[in-house]
mmCIF file of C-alpha atoms in Angstrom:
data_model
loop_
_atom_site.group_PDB
_atom_site.id
_atom_site.type_symbol
_atom_site.label_atom_id
_atom_site.label_comp_id
_atom_site.label_asym_id
_atom_site.label_seq_id
_atom_site.Cartn_x
_atom_site.Cartn_y
_atom_site.Cartn_z
ATOM 1 C CA MET A 116 -56.584 -7.009 -39.169
ATOM 2 C CA ARG A 117 -55.192 -4.133 -37.189
ATOM 3 C CA TYR A 118 -58.150 -1.879 -38.316
ATOM 4 C CA LEU A 119 -60.709 -4.487 -37.520
ATOM 5 C CA LYS A 120 -59.252 -4.726 -34.083
ATOM 6 C CA LEU A 121 -59.384 -0.939 -33.598
ATOM 7 C CA LEU A 122 -62.886 -0.862 -34.866
ATOM 8 C CA ASN A 123 -63.886 -3.563 -32.427
ATOM 9 C CA GLU A 124 -62.434 -1.540 -29.518
ATOM 10 C CA LYS A 125 -64.129 1.618 -30.545
ATOM 11 C CA ILE A 126 -67.551 0.138 -31.100
ATOM 12 C CA LEU A 127 -67.809 -2.872 -28.837
ATOM 13 C CA PHE A 128 -65.276 -1.806 -26.058
ATOM 14 C CA SER A 129 -63.444 -5.086 -26.493
ATOM 15 C CA GLN A 130 -60.416 -3.710 -24.687
ATOM 16 C CA MET A 131 -62.304 -4.092 -21.506
ATOM 17 C CA THR A 132 -62.740 -7.900 -21.854
ATOM 18 C CA PRO A 133 -59.563 -9.011 -20.130
ATOM 19 C CA LEU A 134 -60.486 -6.675 -17.100
ATOM 20 C CA LEU A 135 -63.972 -8.229 -16.904
ATOM 21 C CA ARG A 136 -62.427 -11.712 -17.061
ATOM 22 C CA LEU A 137 -59.974 -10.842 -14.298
ATOM 23 C CA GLY A 138 -62.797 -9.353 -12.175
ATOM 24 C CA PHE A 139 -64.705 -12.587 -12.573
ATOM 25 C CA ARG A 140 -61.832 -14.581 -11.115
ATOM 26 C CA ARG A 141 -60.784 -12.250 -8.208
ATOM 27 C CA PRO A 142 -61.641 -8.791 -6.787
ATOM 28 C CA LEU A 143 -60.011 -5.980 -8.724
ATOM 29 C CA GLU A 144 -57.394 -3.715 -7.350
ATOM 30 C CA ALA A 145 -56.192 -0.212 -8.261
ATOM 31 C CA HIS A 146 -53.168 -1.544 -10.380
ATOM 32 C CA ASP A 147 -55.521 -3.753 -12.427
ATOM 33 C CA LEU A 148 -57.433 -0.729 -13.872
ATOM 34 C CA PRO A 149 -56.272 0.555 -17.274
ATOM 35 C CA ALA A 150 -54.550 3.811 -17.686
ATOM 36 C CA LEU A 151 -56.645 6.972 -17.723
ATOM 37 C CA PRO A 152 -57.279 8.480 -21.207
ATOM 38 C CA LYS A 153 -54.924 11.348 -21.803
ATOM 39 C CA HIS A 154 -57.715 13.975 -22.595
ATOM 40 C CA LEU A 155 -59.422 13.019 -19.172
ATOM 41 C CA SER A 156 -56.382 13.808 -17.130
ATOM 42 C CA SER A 157 -56.533 16.963 -15.031
ATOM 43 C CA ARG A 158 -53.051 17.889 -16.141
ATOM 44 C CA GLU A 159 -54.144 18.168 -19.835
ATOM 45 C CA VAL A 160 -55.555 21.400 -21.048
ATOM 46 C CA VAL A 161 -58.613 20.203 -23.095
ATOM 47 C CA VAL A 162 -60.798 23.259 -22.595
ATOM 48 C CA LYS A 163 -58.945 26.569 -22.234
ATOM 49 C CA GLU A 164 -59.924 28.676 -19.336
ATOM 50 C CA GLN A 165 -59.545 32.031 -21.313
ATOM 51 C CA ASN A 166 -62.266 30.932 -23.593
ATOM 52 C CA ILE A 167 -64.786 30.858 -20.666
ATOM 53 C CA ASP A 168 -66.367 34.024 -19.219
ATOM 54 C CA TRP A 169 -66.432 33.522 -15.503
ATOM 55 C CA SER A 170 -68.128 36.786 -14.771
ATOM 56 C CA THR A 171 -71.776 35.646 -14.480
ATOM 57 C CA GLY A 172 -73.536 32.328 -14.197
ATOM 58 C CA SER A 173 -75.356 32.602 -17.560
ATOM 59 C CA SER A 174 -72.323 33.719 -19.427
ATOM 60 C CA PHE A 175 -70.236 31.078 -17.810
ATOM 61 C CA LEU A 176 -72.621 28.246 -18.877
ATOM 62 C CA LYS A 177 -72.908 29.538 -22.470
ATOM 63 C CA THR A 178 -69.124 29.874 -22.986
ATOM 64 C CA LEU A 179 -68.420 26.569 -21.167
ATOM 65 C CA LEU A 180 -70.900 24.817 -23.518
ATOM 66 C CA ALA A 181 -69.393 26.595 -26.518
ATOM 67 C CA SER A 182 -65.839 25.622 -25.596
ATOM 68 C CA SER A 183 -66.695 21.974 -24.862
ATOM 69 C CA LYS A 184 -69.093 21.311 -27.686
ATOM 70 C CA ARG A 185 -66.873 18.788 -29.278
ATOM 71 C CA TYR A 186 -67.425 16.602 -26.252
ATOM 72 C CA TRP A 187 -71.250 17.031 -25.613
ATOM 73 C CA LEU A 188 -72.441 17.107 -29.238
ATOM 74 C CA PRO A 189 -71.508 13.390 -29.928
ATOM 75 C CA GLN A 190 -73.214 12.734 -26.612
ATOM 76 C CA LEU A 191 -76.531 14.191 -27.927
ATOM 77 C CA GLY A 192 -75.919 12.496 -31.235
ATOM 78 C CA PHE A 193 -75.678 8.991 -29.712
ATOM 79 C CA TYR A 194 -78.883 9.683 -27.665
ATOM 80 C CA GLY A 195 -80.691 10.884 -30.737
ATOM 81 C CA LEU A 196 -79.634 7.698 -32.536
ATOM 82 C CA PHE A 197 -80.906 5.681 -29.619
ATOM 83 C CA ALA A 198 -84.301 7.540 -29.675
ATOM 84 C CA LEU A 199 -84.570 6.729 -33.421
ATOM 85 C CA MET A 200 -83.916 3.160 -32.813
ATOM 86 C CA ASN A 201 -86.442 3.185 -30.010
ATOM 87 C CA LEU A 202 -89.008 4.573 -32.460
ATOM 88 C CA LEU A 203 -88.187 2.088 -35.249
ATOM 89 C CA GLY A 204 -88.436 -0.911 -33.021
ATOM 90 C CA PRO A 205 -92.201 -1.039 -32.825
ATOM 91 C CA VAL A 206 -92.546 -0.087 -36.523
ATOM 92 C CA THR A 207 -90.380 -2.954 -37.689
ATOM 93 C CA ILE A 208 -91.999 -5.457 -35.396
ATOM 94 C CA HIS A 209 -95.491 -4.383 -36.650
ATOM 95 C CA ALA A 210 -94.280 -4.826 -40.306
ATOM 96 C CA PHE A 211 -92.863 -8.182 -39.525
ATOM 97 C CA VAL A 212 -95.958 -9.453 -37.807
ATOM 98 C CA GLU A 213 -98.197 -8.227 -40.852
ATOM 99 C CA ARG A 214 -95.800 -9.944 -43.213
ATOM 100 C CA LEU A 215 -96.164 -13.244 -41.183
ATOM 101 C CA GLN A 216 -99.923 -13.017 -41.364
ATOM 102 C CA GLY A 217 -99.763 -12.544 -45.149
ATOM 103 C CA GLY A 218 -98.146 -15.912 -45.613
ATOM 104 C CA PHE A 219 -95.276 -16.923 -47.914
ATOM 105 C CA LEU A 220 -96.970 -17.162 -51.268
ATOM 106 C CA THR A 221 -93.888 -16.089 -53.273
ATOM 107 C CA PRO A 222 -90.116 -16.220 -52.771
ATOM 108 C CA GLU A 223 -90.181 -12.361 -52.504
ATOM 109 C CA SER A 224 -92.480 -12.510 -49.538
ATOM 110 C CA LEU A 225 -89.998 -14.918 -47.872
ATOM 111 C CA LEU A 226 -87.140 -12.564 -48.656
ATOM 112 C CA GLU A 227 -88.996 -9.651 -47.269
ATOM 113 C CA THR A 228 -89.736 -11.515 -43.995
ATOM 114 C CA LEU A 229 -86.069 -12.386 -43.585
ATOM 115 C CA LEU A 230 -85.136 -8.820 -44.252
ATOM 116 C CA LEU A 231 -87.660 -7.534 -41.591
ATOM 117 C CA ALA A 232 -86.293 -10.043 -39.163
ATOM 118 C CA PHE A 233 -82.725 -8.928 -39.707
ATOM 119 C CA ALA A 234 -83.939 -5.151 -39.458
ATOM 120 C CA ILE A 235 -85.486 -5.927 -36.010
ATOM 121 C CA GLY A 236 -82.230 -7.458 -34.751
ATOM 122 C CA ALA A 237 -80.218 -4.462 -36.259
ATOM 123 C CA VAL A 238 -82.405 -1.799 -34.696
ATOM 124 C CA GLY A 239 -81.961 -3.539 -31.258
ATOM 125 C CA LEU A 240 -78.198 -3.825 -31.709
ATOM 126 C CA ILE A 241 -77.747 -0.274 -32.853
ATOM 127 C CA GLY A 242 -80.013 1.102 -30.137
ATOM 128 C CA GLY A 243 -78.098 -0.835 -27.416
ATOM 129 C CA LEU A 244 -74.723 0.239 -28.717
ATOM 130 C CA SER A 245 -75.738 3.955 -29.133
ATOM 131 C CA LEU A 246 -76.928 3.903 -25.440
ATOM 132 C CA GLN A 247 -73.634 2.577 -24.215
ATOM 133 C CA HIS A 248 -71.634 5.089 -26.274
ATOM 134 C CA TYR A 249 -73.949 7.906 -24.905
ATOM 135 C CA PHE A 250 -72.986 6.918 -21.368
ATOM 136 C CA ARG A 251 -69.331 6.965 -22.298
ATOM 137 C CA ALA A 252 -69.490 10.292 -23.852
ATOM 138 C CA HIS A 253 -71.501 11.551 -20.887
ATOM 139 C CA LEU A 254 -68.926 10.375 -18.281
ATOM 140 C CA ALA A 255 -66.110 11.746 -20.445
ATOM 141 C CA ARG A 256 -67.764 15.216 -20.749
ATOM 142 C CA HIS A 257 -68.478 15.203 -17.063
ATOM 143 C CA GLN A 258 -64.859 14.532 -16.146
ATOM 144 C CA ILE A 259 -63.662 17.251 -18.535
ATOM 145 C CA VAL A 260 -65.926 19.928 -17.100
ATOM 146 C CA THR A 261 -65.055 18.883 -13.549
ATOM 147 C CA ASN A 262 -61.382 19.171 -14.274
ATOM 148 C CA VAL A 263 -61.745 22.747 -15.698
ATOM 149 C CA ILE A 264 -63.846 24.110 -12.917
ATOM 150 C CA ASN A 265 -61.852 22.490 -10.073
ATOM 151 C CA LYS A 266 -58.633 23.777 -11.559
ATOM 152 C CA LYS A 267 -60.088 27.275 -11.764
ATOM 153 C CA ILE A 268 -61.180 27.142 -8.168
ATOM 154 C CA PHE A 269 -57.984 25.765 -6.766
ATOM 155 C CA THR A 270 -55.698 28.241 -8.584
ATOM 156 C CA HIS A 271 -58.034 31.143 -7.627
ATOM 157 C CA ALA A 272 -57.726 29.947 -3.986
ATOM 158 C CA LEU A 273 -53.981 29.977 -4.197
ATOM 159 C CA HIS A 274 -54.002 33.599 -5.132
ATOM 160 C CA LEU A 275 -56.077 34.748 -2.199
ATOM 161 C CA ARG A 276 -54.550 36.785 0.579
ATOM 162 C CA LYS A 277 -54.471 35.309 4.071
ATOM 163 C CA GLU A 278 -57.259 37.522 5.204
ATOM 164 C CA ALA A 279 -59.518 36.428 2.342
ATOM 165 C CA ARG A 280 -58.768 32.807 2.993
ATOM 166 C CA ASP A 281 -59.696 33.330 6.709
ATOM 167 C CA ARG A 282 -63.083 34.666 5.736
ATOM 168 C CA THR A 283 -63.923 31.714 3.504
ATOM 169 C CA PRO A 284 -64.702 28.515 5.409
ATOM 170 C CA MET A 285 -62.903 25.461 4.181
ATOM 171 C CA GLY A 286 -66.199 23.653 3.911
ATOM 172 C CA ASP A 287 -67.363 26.182 1.198
ATOM 173 C CA ILE A 288 -64.380 25.496 -0.871
ATOM 174 C CA VAL A 289 -64.925 21.780 -0.682
ATOM 175 C CA ASN A 290 -68.448 22.147 -1.641
ATOM 176 C CA HIS A 291 -67.507 24.160 -4.605
ATOM 177 C CA MET A 292 -65.061 21.577 -5.700
ATOM 178 C CA SER A 293 -67.528 18.583 -5.274
ATOM 179 C CA SER A 294 -71.272 19.058 -5.135
ATOM 180 C CA ASP A 295 -71.473 22.445 -6.910
ATOM 181 C CA THR A 296 -69.036 21.407 -9.602
ATOM 182 C CA ASP A 297 -71.021 18.188 -10.269
ATOM 183 C CA ALA A 298 -74.164 20.204 -10.628
ATOM 184 C CA VAL A 299 -72.672 22.338 -13.346
ATOM 185 C CA ALA A 300 -71.162 19.300 -15.067
ATOM 186 C CA GLU A 301 -74.678 17.815 -15.253
ATOM 187 C CA VAL A 302 -75.985 20.663 -17.227
ATOM 188 C CA GLY A 303 -75.311 19.008 -20.636
ATOM 189 C CA ASN A 304 -77.311 15.954 -19.599
ATOM 190 C CA ALA A 305 -80.538 18.140 -19.066
ATOM 191 C CA ILE A 306 -81.068 18.196 -22.826
ATOM 192 C CA ALA A 307 -81.030 14.486 -23.146
ATOM 193 C CA ASP A 308 -83.474 14.189 -20.243
ATOM 194 C CA ALA A 309 -85.804 16.651 -21.779
ATOM 195 C CA ALA A 310 -85.603 14.596 -25.014
ATOM 196 C CA ALA A 311 -86.378 11.440 -23.186
ATOM 197 C CA ASP A 312 -89.533 12.988 -21.752
ATOM 198 C CA ALA A 313 -90.755 14.080 -25.177
ATOM 199 C CA LYS A 314 -89.520 11.110 -27.405
ATOM 200 C CA PRO A 315 -92.027 10.266 -30.073
ATOM 201 C CA SER A 316 -92.202 6.561 -29.190
ATOM 202 C CA ARG A 317 -93.899 7.461 -25.842
ATOM 203 C CA TYR A 318 -96.341 9.654 -27.683
ATOM 204 C CA PHE A 319 -97.411 6.844 -29.958
ATOM 205 C CA ALA A 320 -97.448 4.341 -27.222
ATOM 206 C CA ASP A 321 -99.825 6.508 -25.117
ATOM 207 C CA ARG A 322 -102.093 7.018 -28.131
ATOM 208 C CA ASN A 323 -102.407 3.314 -28.824
ATOM 209 C CA VAL A 324 -103.205 2.261 -25.157
ATOM 210 C CA PRO A 325 -107.103 1.818 -25.006
ATOM 211 C CA GLU A 326 -108.863 3.397 -22.178
ATOM 212 C CA ARG A 327 -110.347 0.942 -19.620
ATOM 213 C CA ALA A 328 -113.369 1.893 -17.485
ATOM 214 C CA PRO A 329 -113.050 1.345 -13.753
ATOM 215 C CA PRO A 330 -114.578 -1.932 -12.502
ATOM 216 C CA ALA A 331 -118.058 -1.763 -11.029
ATOM 217 C CA PRO A 332 -118.394 -2.285 -7.303
ATOM 218 C CA HIS A 333 -120.344 -5.484 -7.654
ATOM 219 C CA ASP A 334 -117.369 -6.891 -9.857
ATOM 220 C CA VAL A 335 -114.867 -6.581 -7.134
ATOM 221 C CA ARG A 336 -114.624 -9.747 -5.252
ATOM 222 C CA TYR A 337 -111.530 -9.277 -3.272
ATOM 223 C CA GLY A 338 -109.926 -6.382 -1.449
ATOM 224 C CA GLU A 339 -111.277 -3.505 0.480
ATOM 225 C CA ALA A 340 -114.283 -2.889 -1.629
ATOM 226 C CA SER A 341 -115.672 -6.424 -1.255
ATOM 227 C CA TRP A 342 -114.989 -6.183 2.449
ATOM 228 C CA SER A 343 -117.058 -3.070 2.785
ATOM 229 C CA CYS A 344 -119.796 -4.515 0.734
ATOM 230 C CA ARG A 345 -119.941 -7.578 3.029
ATOM 231 C CA SER A 346 -119.818 -5.380 6.016
ATOM 232 C CA ARG A 347 -122.821 -3.390 4.883
ATOM 233 C CA ALA A 348 -124.774 -6.462 4.123
ATOM 234 C CA THR A 349 -124.039 -7.791 7.554
ATOM 235 C CA ALA A 350 -125.045 -4.602 9.298
ATOM 236 C CA ALA A 351 -128.340 -4.501 7.284
ATOM 237 C CA SER A 352 -129.165 -8.095 8.393
ATOM 238 C CA VAL A 353 -128.600 -7.224 11.917
#
């Protein structure tokens, strides 16, 4: 039973159910929120700074991705699973409709129809769960990368001399620890965005959409085209 509960929490996020029920009854406050996971705390050393090359921008990104791959690789894996389920959905629905059109002449055909119906539900369930786990992994990786960069900026600022601190506006430091850090933390998400733009289901969907010719001017009864036709007819009669 304990392993079933742990599996339910890891896959279905059931540990958030009491918080959702509480939020349904009254507005949530800060003390209602669960404790932050240990690996997301800024006090924990999840990615070692000495493994990151801070000399140039390209080397920084390469070493940062290499040091944090245990957090962004599962993110891409979940997105790949979601893309696969997104592709299998139309395939299973097409097979299910073809099976229905063939009729239930034998017990095997009825069993095949039931299995296809179960496959449609399983594909939708797995796709939805994989997308939710993708967002969870994305938020966790974003927080870890933000912690590493902000800690580096803050500790470096503490070692600056007074003259150097006077030459650096406070607004620049705040920007480095907010918007610039967020931009670097979003780099891992660019791969998933590129995969979303090139996923196979969109390719097959675009190929299966028939081309439609634009309507002829005399077929348009409403809108600007019909108004212009009536205006020309009126002008010709005058």
